[in-house]
Tab-separated table of C-alpha atoms in Angstrom:
chain	number	residue	atom	x	y	z
A	424	MET	CA	0.000	0.000	0.000
A	425	ALA	CA	2.535	2.583	-1.105
A	426	VAL	CA	0.059	5.380	-1.557
A	427	THR	CA	1.742	8.598	-0.509
A	428	ILE	CA	-0.028	11.883	-0.165
A	429	ASP	CA	1.385	14.771	-2.140
A	430	PRO	CA	-1.004	17.740	-2.037
A	431	ILE	CA	1.770	20.094	-3.161
A	432	HIS	CA	2.547	18.449	-6.461
A	433	GLN	CA	-0.469	20.163	-8.131
A	434	PHE	CA	1.129	23.581	-7.710
A	435	GLU	CA	4.355	22.756	-9.527
A	436	LEU	CA	5.230	24.806	-12.562
A	437	LYS	CA	5.833	22.693	-15.621
A	438	PRO	CA	7.878	24.400	-18.303
A	439	LEU	CA	6.371	23.650	-21.702
A	440	VAL	CA	8.978	25.601	-23.609
A	441	SER	CA	12.213	26.456	-21.873
A	442	LEU	CA	13.699	29.778	-22.865
A	443	GLY	CA	16.946	29.679	-20.912
A	444	HIS	CA	18.128	31.405	-17.802
A	445	ILE	CA	18.862	34.933	-16.621
A	446	GLY	CA	21.159	34.391	-13.694
A	447	HIS	CA	19.161	32.477	-11.140
A	448	GLN	CA	15.853	33.016	-12.923
A	449	GLN	CA	14.547	30.308	-15.171
A	450	LEU	CA	12.665	31.625	-18.197
A	451	ALA	CA	10.068	29.290	-19.616
A	452	PHE	CA	6.634	29.173	-21.121
A	453	THR	CA	4.958	27.171	-18.366
A	454	GLN	CA	1.525	25.646	-18.042
A	455	SER	CA	0.766	28.638	-15.803
A	456	ALA	CA	1.358	30.996	-18.724
A	457	LEU	CA	-0.733	28.755	-20.953
A	458	TYR	CA	-3.627	28.927	-18.460
A	459	MET	CA	-3.334	32.691	-18.279
A	460	PHE	CA	-3.599	33.034	-22.043
A	461	ALA	CA	-6.417	30.494	-22.084
A	462	ALA	CA	-8.233	32.645	-19.517
A	463	VAL	CA	-7.725	35.694	-21.734
A	464	GLY	CA	-9.129	33.620	-24.603
A	465	VAL	CA	-12.214	32.558	-22.630
A	466	ILE	CA	-12.852	36.118	-21.448
A	467	ALA	CA	-12.492	37.357	-25.021
A	468	LEU	CA	-14.949	34.656	-26.096
A	469	ILE	CA	-17.535	35.896	-23.593
A	470	THR	CA	-17.017	39.627	-23.958
A	471	VAL	CA	-15.824	40.083	-27.534
A	472	VAL	CA	-17.065	37.190	-29.670
A	473	ALA	CA	-20.432	36.828	-27.955
A	474	THR	CA	-21.174	40.535	-28.271
A	475	ALA	CA	-20.181	40.750	-31.940
A	476	SER	CA	-23.805	40.755	-33.109
A	477	ARG	CA	-24.650	43.660	-30.751
A	478	SER	CA	-28.173	42.290	-30.378
A	479	VAL	CA	-30.693	44.446	-28.589
A	480	VAL	CA	-32.201	41.204	-27.305
A	481	PRO	CA	-29.108	39.363	-26.045
A	482	GLY	CA	-28.265	35.706	-26.412
A	483	ARG	CA	-26.985	33.673	-23.472
A	484	MET	CA	-23.316	34.563	-23.818
A	485	GLN	CA	-23.967	38.227	-24.537
A	486	SER	CA	-26.279	38.256	-21.541
A	487	LEU	CA	-23.463	36.830	-19.431
A	488	ALA	CA	-21.081	39.537	-20.636
A	489	GLU	CA	-23.686	42.206	-19.875
A	490	ILE	CA	-24.304	40.789	-16.388
A	491	PHE	CA	-20.567	40.850	-15.607
A	492	TYR	CA	-20.301	44.363	-16.998
A	493	GLU	CA	-23.212	45.737	-15.010
A	494	PHE	CA	-22.092	43.931	-11.866
A	495	ILE	CA	-18.616	45.440	-12.003
A	496	ALA	CA	-19.913	48.839	-13.116
A	497	ASP	CA	-22.246	48.867	-10.094
A	498	THR	CA	-19.505	47.779	-7.709
A	499	LEU	CA	-17.140	50.406	-9.075
A	500	HIS	CA	-19.778	53.108	-8.993
A	501	GLN	CA	-20.704	52.339	-5.398
A	502	ALA	CA	-17.077	52.519	-4.298
A	503	THR	CA	-15.835	55.475	-6.324
A	504	GLY	CA	-18.824	57.446	-7.588
A	505	ASP	CA	-18.854	58.948	-11.065
A	506	GLY	CA	-15.120	59.644	-11.222
A	507	GLY	CA	-14.277	55.927	-11.158
A	508	LYS	CA	-15.508	55.224	-14.688
A	509	ARG	CA	-12.028	55.528	-16.163
A	510	PHE	CA	-10.923	52.537	-14.072
A	511	MET	CA	-13.670	50.294	-15.405
A	512	PRO	CA	-11.345	48.459	-17.845
A	513	LEU	CA	-8.850	47.797	-15.057
A	514	VAL	CA	-11.353	46.557	-12.476
A	515	PHE	CA	-13.303	44.567	-15.064
A	516	SER	CA	-10.124	42.943	-16.422
A	517	LEU	CA	-8.935	42.103	-12.891
A	518	PHE	CA	-12.282	40.596	-11.911
A	519	MET	CA	-12.653	38.504	-15.052
A	520	PHE	CA	-9.007	37.406	-14.989
A	521	VAL	CA	-9.105	36.283	-11.353
A	522	LEU	CA	-12.564	34.726	-11.710
A	523	ILE	CA	-11.723	32.688	-14.799
A	524	LEU	CA	-8.332	31.615	-13.434
A	525	ASN	CA	-9.972	30.554	-10.143
A	526	LEU	CA	-12.624	28.603	-12.022
A	527	PHE	CA	-9.994	27.000	-14.260
A	528	GLY	CA	-8.381	25.818	-11.045
A	529	MET	CA	-11.589	23.945	-10.207
A	530	ILE	CA	-11.336	21.752	-13.301
A	531	PRO	CA	-9.864	18.377	-12.252
A	532	TYR	CA	-6.165	18.077	-13.174
A	533	ALA	CA	-6.079	21.737	-14.146
A	534	PHE	CA	-3.585	24.185	-12.709
A	535	ALA	CA	-4.677	26.972	-10.352
A	536	VAL	CA	-2.674	29.990	-11.505
A	537	THR	CA	-3.911	32.104	-8.589
A	538	SER	CA	-2.368	29.673	-6.113
A	539	HIS	CA	0.977	31.303	-6.875
A	540	LEU	CA	1.739	34.263	-4.671
A	541	ILE	CA	3.816	35.993	-7.327
A	542	ILE	CA	0.808	36.151	-9.676
A	543	THR	CA	-1.583	37.584	-7.082
A	544	PHE	CA	1.146	39.886	-5.842
A	545	GLY	CA	1.790	41.086	-9.375
A	546	LEU	CA	-1.878	41.992	-9.745
A	547	ALA	CA	-2.033	43.627	-6.308
A	548	ALA	CA	1.157	45.598	-7.030
A	549	LEU	CA	-0.401	46.764	-10.289
A	550	VAL	CA	-3.458	48.006	-8.376
A	551	ILE	CA	-1.409	49.857	-5.765
A	552	SER	CA	0.895	51.344	-8.441
A	553	VAL	CA	-2.126	52.669	-10.275
A	554	VAL	CA	-3.520	54.097	-7.027
A	555	VAL	CA	-0.229	55.834	-6.136
A	556	ILE	CA	0.660	57.049	-9.642
A	557	TYR	CA	-2.839	58.284	-10.451
A	558	GLY	CA	-3.237	59.806	-6.984
A	559	VAL	CA	0.012	61.759	-7.251
A	560	MET	CA	-0.671	62.808	-10.847
A	561	LYS	CA	-4.181	63.978	-10.038
A	562	HIS	CA	-3.695	65.512	-6.614
A	563	GLY	CA	0.063	66.078	-6.274
A	564	THR	CA	1.230	66.225	-2.680
A	565	HIS	CA	-2.380	66.533	-1.580
A	566	PHE	CA	-2.606	62.790	-2.236
A	567	PHE	CA	-0.476	62.156	0.863
A	568	GLY	CA	-3.220	63.784	2.921
A	569	LEU	CA	-4.593	60.263	2.704
A	570	PHE	CA	-2.326	59.418	5.629
A	571	VAL	CA	-3.496	62.350	7.766
A	572	PRO	CA	-6.993	61.802	9.143
A	573	SER	CA	-8.825	65.100	9.436
A	574	GLY	CA	-10.390	66.358	12.653
A	575	VAL	CA	-7.843	64.596	14.856
A	576	PRO	CA	-5.861	66.390	17.594
A	577	LYS	CA	-2.235	67.051	16.638
A	578	PRO	CA	-0.599	64.773	19.246
A	579	LEU	CA	-2.698	61.841	18.064
A	580	LEU	CA	-1.427	62.339	14.515
A	581	ALA	CA	2.028	61.227	15.624
A	582	ILE	CA	0.488	57.801	16.267
A	583	LEU	CA	-2.150	57.762	13.552
A	584	VAL	CA	-0.010	58.758	10.568
A	585	PRO	CA	2.413	55.830	10.943
A	586	ILE	CA	-0.570	53.502	11.389
A	587	GLU	CA	-2.181	54.866	8.222
A	588	ILE	CA	1.094	54.448	6.309
A	589	ILE	CA	1.542	50.886	7.550
A	590	SER	CA	-2.054	50.028	6.672
A	591	PHE	CA	-1.526	51.470	3.186
A	592	ILE	CA	1.667	49.496	2.654
A	593	SER	CA	0.018	46.314	3.860
A	594	ARG	CA	-2.743	46.656	1.267
A	595	PRO	CA	-0.916	44.985	-1.644
A	596	ILE	CA	0.222	42.256	0.734
A	597	SER	CA	-3.225	41.533	2.160
A	598	LEU	CA	-4.779	41.810	-1.296
A	599	SER	CA	-2.403	39.260	-2.795
A	600	VAL	CA	-2.091	36.927	0.189
A	601	ARG	CA	-5.871	36.723	0.663
A	602	LEU	CA	-6.436	35.426	-2.847
A	603	PHE	CA	-3.373	33.214	-2.986
A	604	ALA	CA	-3.970	31.670	0.451
A	605	ASN	CA	-7.635	30.971	-0.210
A	606	VAL	CA	-6.945	29.180	-3.457
A	607	LEU	CA	-3.895	27.338	-2.153
A	608	ALA	CA	-5.522	26.202	1.090
A	609	GLY	CA	-8.711	25.175	-0.687
A	610	HIS	CA	-6.890	23.056	-3.227
A	611	ILE	CA	-4.711	21.413	-0.593
A	612	ALA	CA	-7.776	20.632	1.566
A	613	MET	CA	-9.652	19.125	-1.367
A	614	LYS	CA	-6.656	17.029	-2.316
A	615	ILE	CA	-6.125	15.754	1.227
A	616	PHE	CA	-9.757	14.816	1.812
A	617	ALA	CA	-9.986	13.169	-1.571
A	618	PHE	CA	-6.831	11.264	-0.703
A	619	PHE	CA	-8.414	10.061	2.553
A	620	VAL	CA	-11.089	8.323	0.475
A	621	VAL	CA	-8.438	6.332	-1.374
A	622	GLN	CA	-6.508	5.624	1.808
A	623	LEU	CA	-9.603	4.364	3.645
A	624	LEU	CA	-10.654	2.180	0.720
A	625	LEU	CA	-7.261	0.478	0.915
A	626	ALA	CA	-7.428	0.033	4.700
A	627	GLY	CA	-9.485	-3.162	4.885
A	628	ALA	CA	-12.422	-2.885	7.324
A	629	TRP	CA	-11.882	0.833	7.674
A	630	SER	CA	-13.132	1.254	4.148
A	631	VAL	CA	-16.717	1.475	5.470
A	632	LEU	CA	-15.741	4.958	6.657
A	633	SER	CA	-14.637	6.057	3.202
A	634	PRO	CA	-17.960	7.811	2.310
A	635	LEU	CA	-17.311	10.352	5.074
A	636	PRO	CA	-14.325	12.064	3.460
A	637	LEU	CA	-16.063	11.630	0.111
A	638	PHE	CA	-18.999	13.729	1.264
A	639	LEU	CA	-16.583	16.195	2.781
A	640	THR	CA	-14.719	16.415	-0.520
A	641	ILE	CA	-17.975	17.113	-2.351
A	642	ALA	CA	-18.894	19.807	0.171
A	643	LEU	CA	-15.407	21.296	-0.072
A	644	THR	CA	-15.638	21.366	-3.859
A	645	ALA	CA	-18.878	23.327	-3.632
A	646	LEU	CA	-17.259	25.651	-1.101
A	647	GLU	CA	-14.258	26.135	-3.381
A	648	PHE	CA	-16.518	27.183	-6.245
A	649	LEU	CA	-17.988	29.768	-3.904
A	650	VAL	CA	-14.513	30.859	-2.833
A	651	ALA	CA	-13.391	31.102	-6.467
A	652	ALA	CA	-16.180	33.559	-7.292
A	653	LEU	CA	-16.107	35.337	-3.958
A	654	GLN	CA	-12.373	35.995	-4.020
A	655	ALA	CA	-12.606	37.453	-7.515
A	656	TYR	CA	-15.377	39.734	-6.254
A	657	VAL	CA	-13.388	40.674	-3.140
A	658	PHE	CA	-10.356	41.462	-5.263
A	659	ALA	CA	-12.381	43.697	-7.564
A	660	THR	CA	-14.218	45.420	-4.697
A	661	LEU	CA	-11.030	46.147	-2.752
A	662	THR	CA	-9.431	47.439	-5.943
A	663	ALA	CA	-12.366	49.801	-6.377
A	664	ILE	CA	-12.102	50.935	-2.747
A	665	TYR	CA	-8.359	51.590	-3.064
A	666	LEU	CA	-8.935	53.458	-6.328
A	667	ASN	CA	-11.433	55.627	-4.483
A	668	ASP	CA	-8.520	56.794	-2.306
A	669	ALA	CA	-6.668	57.885	-5.428
A	670	LEU	CA	-9.740	59.749	-6.664
A	671	HIS	CA	-10.747	61.307	-3.343
A	672	PRO	CA	-7.731	61.332	-1.023
A	673	GLY	CA	-9.407	63.591	1.561
A	674	HIS	CA	-10.415	61.600	4.606
B	158	MET	CA	4.742	55.863	-0.525
B	159	ALA	CA	6.199	56.208	-4.030
B	160	GLN	CA	7.867	52.979	-4.946
B	161	PRO	CA	10.068	52.839	-8.031
B	162	ASN	CA	8.239	49.898	-9.514
B	163	PRO	CA	6.125	47.726	-7.243
B	164	LEU	CA	5.673	45.173	-10.010
B	165	THR	CA	9.249	43.966	-9.733
B	166	THR	CA	10.315	45.444	-6.416
B	167	PRO	CA	8.076	44.214	-3.630
B	168	PRO	CA	7.524	46.781	-0.845
B	169	PRO	CA	9.472	46.242	2.377
B	170	GLY	CA	6.494	44.558	4.008
B	171	ALA	CA	6.351	41.941	1.302
B	172	ASP	CA	9.827	40.699	2.074
B	173	THR	CA	8.792	39.590	5.512
B	174	GLN	CA	5.902	37.728	3.881
B	175	LEU	CA	8.263	36.020	1.517
B	176	VAL	CA	10.739	34.963	4.158
B	177	PRO	CA	9.307	31.452	4.401
B	178	GLY	CA	9.661	31.241	0.636
B	179	HIS	CA	13.322	32.138	0.816
B	180	VAL	CA	13.862	29.620	3.523
B	181	GLU	CA	12.142	26.971	1.470
B	182	HIS	CA	14.172	28.024	-1.473
B	183	ALA	CA	17.386	27.180	0.328
B	184	GLU	CA	16.391	23.557	-0.112
B	185	ALA	CA	14.725	24.141	-3.465
B	186	HIS	CA	16.278	21.218	-5.187
B	187	SER	CA	14.938	18.816	-2.615
B	188	GLY	CA	11.318	19.746	-3.503
B	189	ALA	CA	10.566	23.293	-2.291
B	190	PHE	CA	7.008	24.485	-1.906
B	191	PRO	CA	6.221	25.368	-5.538
B	192	PRO	CA	4.348	28.677	-4.949
B	193	PHE	CA	7.436	29.974	-3.119
B	194	GLU	CA	9.899	28.714	-5.743
B	195	THR	CA	11.536	32.049	-6.557
B	196	SER	CA	13.377	30.874	-9.651
B	197	GLY	CA	10.135	31.053	-11.642
B	198	PHE	CA	9.043	34.496	-10.425
B	199	LEU	CA	10.484	36.600	-13.236
B	200	SER	CA	9.116	34.292	-15.891
B	201	GLN	CA	5.685	34.244	-14.265
B	202	LEU	CA	5.605	38.015	-13.940
B	203	ILE	CA	6.548	38.427	-17.593
B	204	TRP	CA	3.792	36.076	-18.757
B	205	LEU	CA	1.352	37.713	-16.333
B	206	ALA	CA	2.208	41.142	-17.720
B	207	LEU	CA	1.769	39.911	-21.306
B	208	ALA	CA	-1.488	38.052	-20.650
B	209	PHE	CA	-3.014	40.750	-18.476
B	210	GLY	CA	-1.802	43.465	-20.836
B	211	LEU	CA	-3.482	41.696	-23.723
B	212	LEU	CA	-6.653	41.253	-21.677
B	213	TYR	CA	-6.651	44.899	-20.633
B	214	TYR	CA	-6.166	46.008	-24.231
B	215	LEU	CA	-9.038	43.805	-25.434
B	216	MET	CA	-11.357	44.970	-22.678
B	217	ASP	CA	-10.438	48.634	-22.957
B	218	LYS	CA	-10.524	48.910	-26.752
B	219	VAL	CA	-13.064	46.322	-27.836
B	220	ALA	CA	-15.216	44.582	-25.253
B	221	LEU	CA	-16.224	47.294	-22.815
B	222	PRO	CA	-17.010	50.033	-25.374
B	223	ARG	CA	-19.085	47.481	-27.274
B	224	ILE	CA	-21.016	46.268	-24.223
B	225	GLN	CA	-21.533	49.843	-23.161
B	226	ALA	CA	-22.835	50.690	-26.624
B	227	ILE	CA	-25.193	47.702	-26.516
B	228	LEU	CA	-26.536	48.670	-23.095
B	229	HIS	CA	-26.833	52.290	-24.167
B	230	ALA	CA	-28.669	51.349	-27.366
B	231	ARG	CA	-31.044	49.151	-25.370
B	232	ALA	CA	-31.707	51.900	-22.840
B	233	GLU	CA	-32.349	54.330	-25.714
B	234	ARG	CA	-34.651	51.858	-27.382
B	235	LEU	CA	-36.567	51.277	-24.172
B	236	ARG	CA	-36.824	54.984	-23.550
B	237	ALA	CA	-38.050	55.632	-27.088
B	238	ASP	CA	-40.610	52.826	-26.803
B	239	LEU	CA	-41.764	54.088	-23.437
B	240	ASP	CA	-42.033	57.609	-24.829
B	241	GLN	CA	-44.067	56.319	-27.727
B	242	ALA	CA	-46.318	54.392	-25.384
B	243	GLN	CA	-46.642	57.512	-23.255
B	244	ALA	CA	-47.586	59.594	-26.296
B	245	MET	CA	-50.147	56.996	-27.364
B	246	LYS	CA	-51.579	56.889	-23.891
B	247	ALA	CA	-51.830	60.690	-23.868
B	248	GLU	CA	-53.583	60.538	-27.216
B	249	ALA	CA	-56.026	57.929	-25.953
B	250	ASP	CA	-56.605	59.996	-22.824
B	251	ALA	CA	-57.277	63.094	-24.934
B	252	ALA	CA	-59.719	61.129	-27.076
B	253	GLY	CA	-61.446	59.888	-23.938
B	254	ILE	CA	-61.694	63.402	-22.576
B	255	ALA	CA	-63.009	64.710	-25.904
B	256	TYR	CA	-65.613	61.954	-25.928
B	257	GLU	CA	-66.652	62.752	-22.385
B	258	THR	CA	-66.857	66.469	-23.158
B	259	ALA	CA	-68.986	65.798	-26.212
B	260	LEU	CA	-71.183	63.480	-24.209
B	261	ARG	CA	-71.556	66.047	-21.437
B	262	ASP	CA	-72.361	68.771	-23.993
B	263	ALA	CA	-74.966	66.602	-25.653
B	264	GLN	CA	-76.466	65.724	-22.302
B	265	GLY	CA	-76.552	69.389	-21.340
B	266	LYS	CA	-78.168	70.326	-24.614
B	267	ALA	CA	-80.752	67.589	-24.255
B	268	ARG	CA	-81.484	68.726	-20.745
B	269	ASP	CA	-81.857	72.320	-21.964
B	270	ILE	CA	-84.244	71.291	-24.700
B	271	ALA	CA	-86.272	69.232	-22.287
B	272	GLN	CA	-86.326	72.062	-19.794
B	273	THR	CA	-87.368	74.634	-22.406
B	274	THR	CA	-90.113	72.394	-23.688
B	275	ARG	CA	-91.297	71.721	-20.168
B	276	ASN	CA	-91.274	75.438	-19.387
B	277	GLU	CA	-93.178	76.273	-22.549
B	278	LEU	CA	-95.778	73.647	-21.872
B	279	ALA	CA	-96.088	74.770	-18.272
B	280	ALA	CA	-96.507	78.411	-19.322
B	281	GLU	CA	-99.119	77.450	-21.876
B	282	ALA	CA	-101.025	75.372	-19.351
B	283	ASP	CA	-100.724	78.148	-16.835
B	284	ALA	CA	-102.095	80.700	-19.279
B	285	LYS	CA	-105.007	78.444	-20.165
B	286	ARG	CA	-105.698	77.807	-16.525
B	287	LYS	CA	-105.632	81.553	-15.760
B	288	ALA	CA	-107.950	82.353	-18.638
B	289	LEU	CA	-110.343	79.677	-17.474
B	290	GLU	CA	-110.118	80.931	-13.912
B	291	THR	CA	-110.864	84.511	-15.007
B	292	GLU	CA	-113.788	83.336	-17.037
B	293	LEU	CA	-115.118	81.245	-14.191
B	294	ASN	CA	-114.564	84.106	-11.730
B	295	ALA	CA	-116.501	86.408	-14.012
B	296	LYS	CA	-119.317	83.900	-14.290
B	297	LEU	CA	-119.247	83.397	-10.567
B	298	ALA	CA	-119.423	87.146	-9.964
B	299	THR	CA	-122.376	87.477	-12.356
B	300	ALA	CA	-124.140	84.606	-10.682
B	301	GLU	CA	-123.482	86.061	-7.257
B	302	ALA	CA	-124.769	89.472	-8.410
B	303	THR	CA	-127.918	87.828	-9.784
B	304	ILE	CA	-128.401	85.920	-6.529
B	305	ARG	CA	-127.864	89.062	-4.509
B	306	ALA	CA	-130.363	91.007	-6.691
B	307	ARG	CA	-132.895	88.230	-6.441
B	308	THR	CA	-132.407	87.955	-2.695
B	309	GLU	CA	-132.797	91.688	-2.269
B	310	ALA	CA	-135.906	91.663	-4.457
B	311	ALA	CA	-137.238	88.754	-2.450
B	312	MET	CA	-136.375	90.456	0.795
B	313	GLY	CA	-138.167	93.605	-0.414
B	314	ASN	CA	-141.224	91.514	-1.229
B	315	VAL	CA	-141.054	89.902	2.202
B	316	ARG	CA	-141.157	93.308	3.820
B	317	SER	CA	-144.145	94.505	1.853
B	318	ILE	CA	-145.930	91.197	2.477
B	319	ALA	CA	-145.111	91.376	6.182
B	320	GLY	CA	-146.301	95.020	6.269
B	321	GLU	CA	-149.523	94.140	4.550
B	322	ALA	CA	-150.051	91.152	6.816
B	323	ALA	CA	-149.230	93.192	9.911
B	324	SER	CA	-151.526	96.019	8.910
B	325	ALA	CA	-154.339	93.498	8.151
B	326	ILE	CA	-153.794	91.807	11.567
B	327	VAL	CA	-153.747	95.136	13.392
B	328	GLU	CA	-156.850	96.273	11.469
B	329	ARG	CA	-158.671	93.145	12.434
B	330	LEU	CA	-157.680	93.384	16.025
B	331	THR	CA	-158.118	97.093	16.499
B	332	GLY	CA	-160.455	97.859	13.657
B	333	GLN	CA	-158.154	100.487	12.471
B	334	ALA	CA	-155.233	100.304	10.020
B	335	PRO	CA	-151.924	101.514	11.447
B	336	ASP	CA	-150.330	104.459	9.790
B	337	SER	CA	-147.426	103.608	7.518
B	338	ALA	CA	-144.749	105.287	9.725
B	339	THR	CA	-145.597	103.130	12.752
B	340	LEU	CA	-145.664	100.093	10.507
B	341	ASP	CA	-142.219	100.860	9.087
B	342	ARG	CA	-140.772	101.319	12.580
B	343	ALA	CA	-142.223	98.027	13.690
B	344	LEU	CA	-140.914	96.277	10.599
B	345	ASP	CA	-137.448	97.717	11.097
B	346	ALA	CA	-137.433	96.575	14.699
B	347	THR	CA	-138.284	93.006	13.810
B	348	ALA	CA	-136.026	92.883	10.757
B	349	HIS	CA	-132.904	93.582	12.811
């Protein structure tokens, strides 16, 4: 019974085309990159191909694209008001990208791109860069008023300003770790519970208990679908909230 | 809070997060935890930038303007249809009001005609009745005058008869006819 559990194996990058090295870094077209481009393809299928007819009465796919659009437009509008419209392509792209990559991860044997911290961190860093660059361009030094809460006594500011700065710096970290950790932990949990089924089936009389982890695996799978959609939504919402700071830095 | 390029240079806080990754990486060749395998980071970031850049371009230039145009066209269409429906409803309402006005006018006119006719008839009947009443009153007055004349004549006769009878009675009793003055006085006394 040499069945060994390896819940980590699923996260390994597999170079499909190796492109050489730059120092320590290995350059390769991996399955992760393939999934990312596949996600772009699927999103383009929903939002570009399905809307090509521009029907007034939409078909299923066009309806889907419209629902996503209105959902993100509403979320963005609630967080940022009218000024946030210019960030619609960014927030919409982020939401669709994370959502489709998360859902790809739910396909058996598929690779969960968002389980890699560097990917989620790259997206979070993009968001924070946009917030800082746009904020400074639009408001100049006034943007840094973001760290100075108004209506607070001067002595308190000495404590509050560092806290505000730390909380701002921790945003890209929390944004990226939240998504990465959810996907990673979910996939590991599913793998482990699914593995328990196999292990129990091979354990003689204990195999009568094997339905228990099976049911748990099914429940976890449902939960992971929820997490996949929810985390994409959370990512988009937090992006919109952070962008609001760039648009209206006054506290 | 202006970082040179957060995409490739993680902020200071991120380093502490990545410490476990670095530790793992020290034993990378003996099966490090893949998400913390730093040797693939640059490659992954490059592919992420390319894929997300492509996605952003598609969304920004093609998909979102198109979806927006579709939604806008639909909203316009709905608004136009609603406006048209509103106009039609207003038209129908106006027609209804016109009908009601016409109906009310006609009813008023009919009522006027009926009233006029009724008034005319009433006046006519009234006139006839008055004429008849006058005629009857005249007749009545004539009849009353006749009755009064007859009564007076009769009463006059009664007096002369009573005078004659009284004078005859007195003559028989006394053997002498009373003079006419005494007789008149006696008659007057009994008459009243």
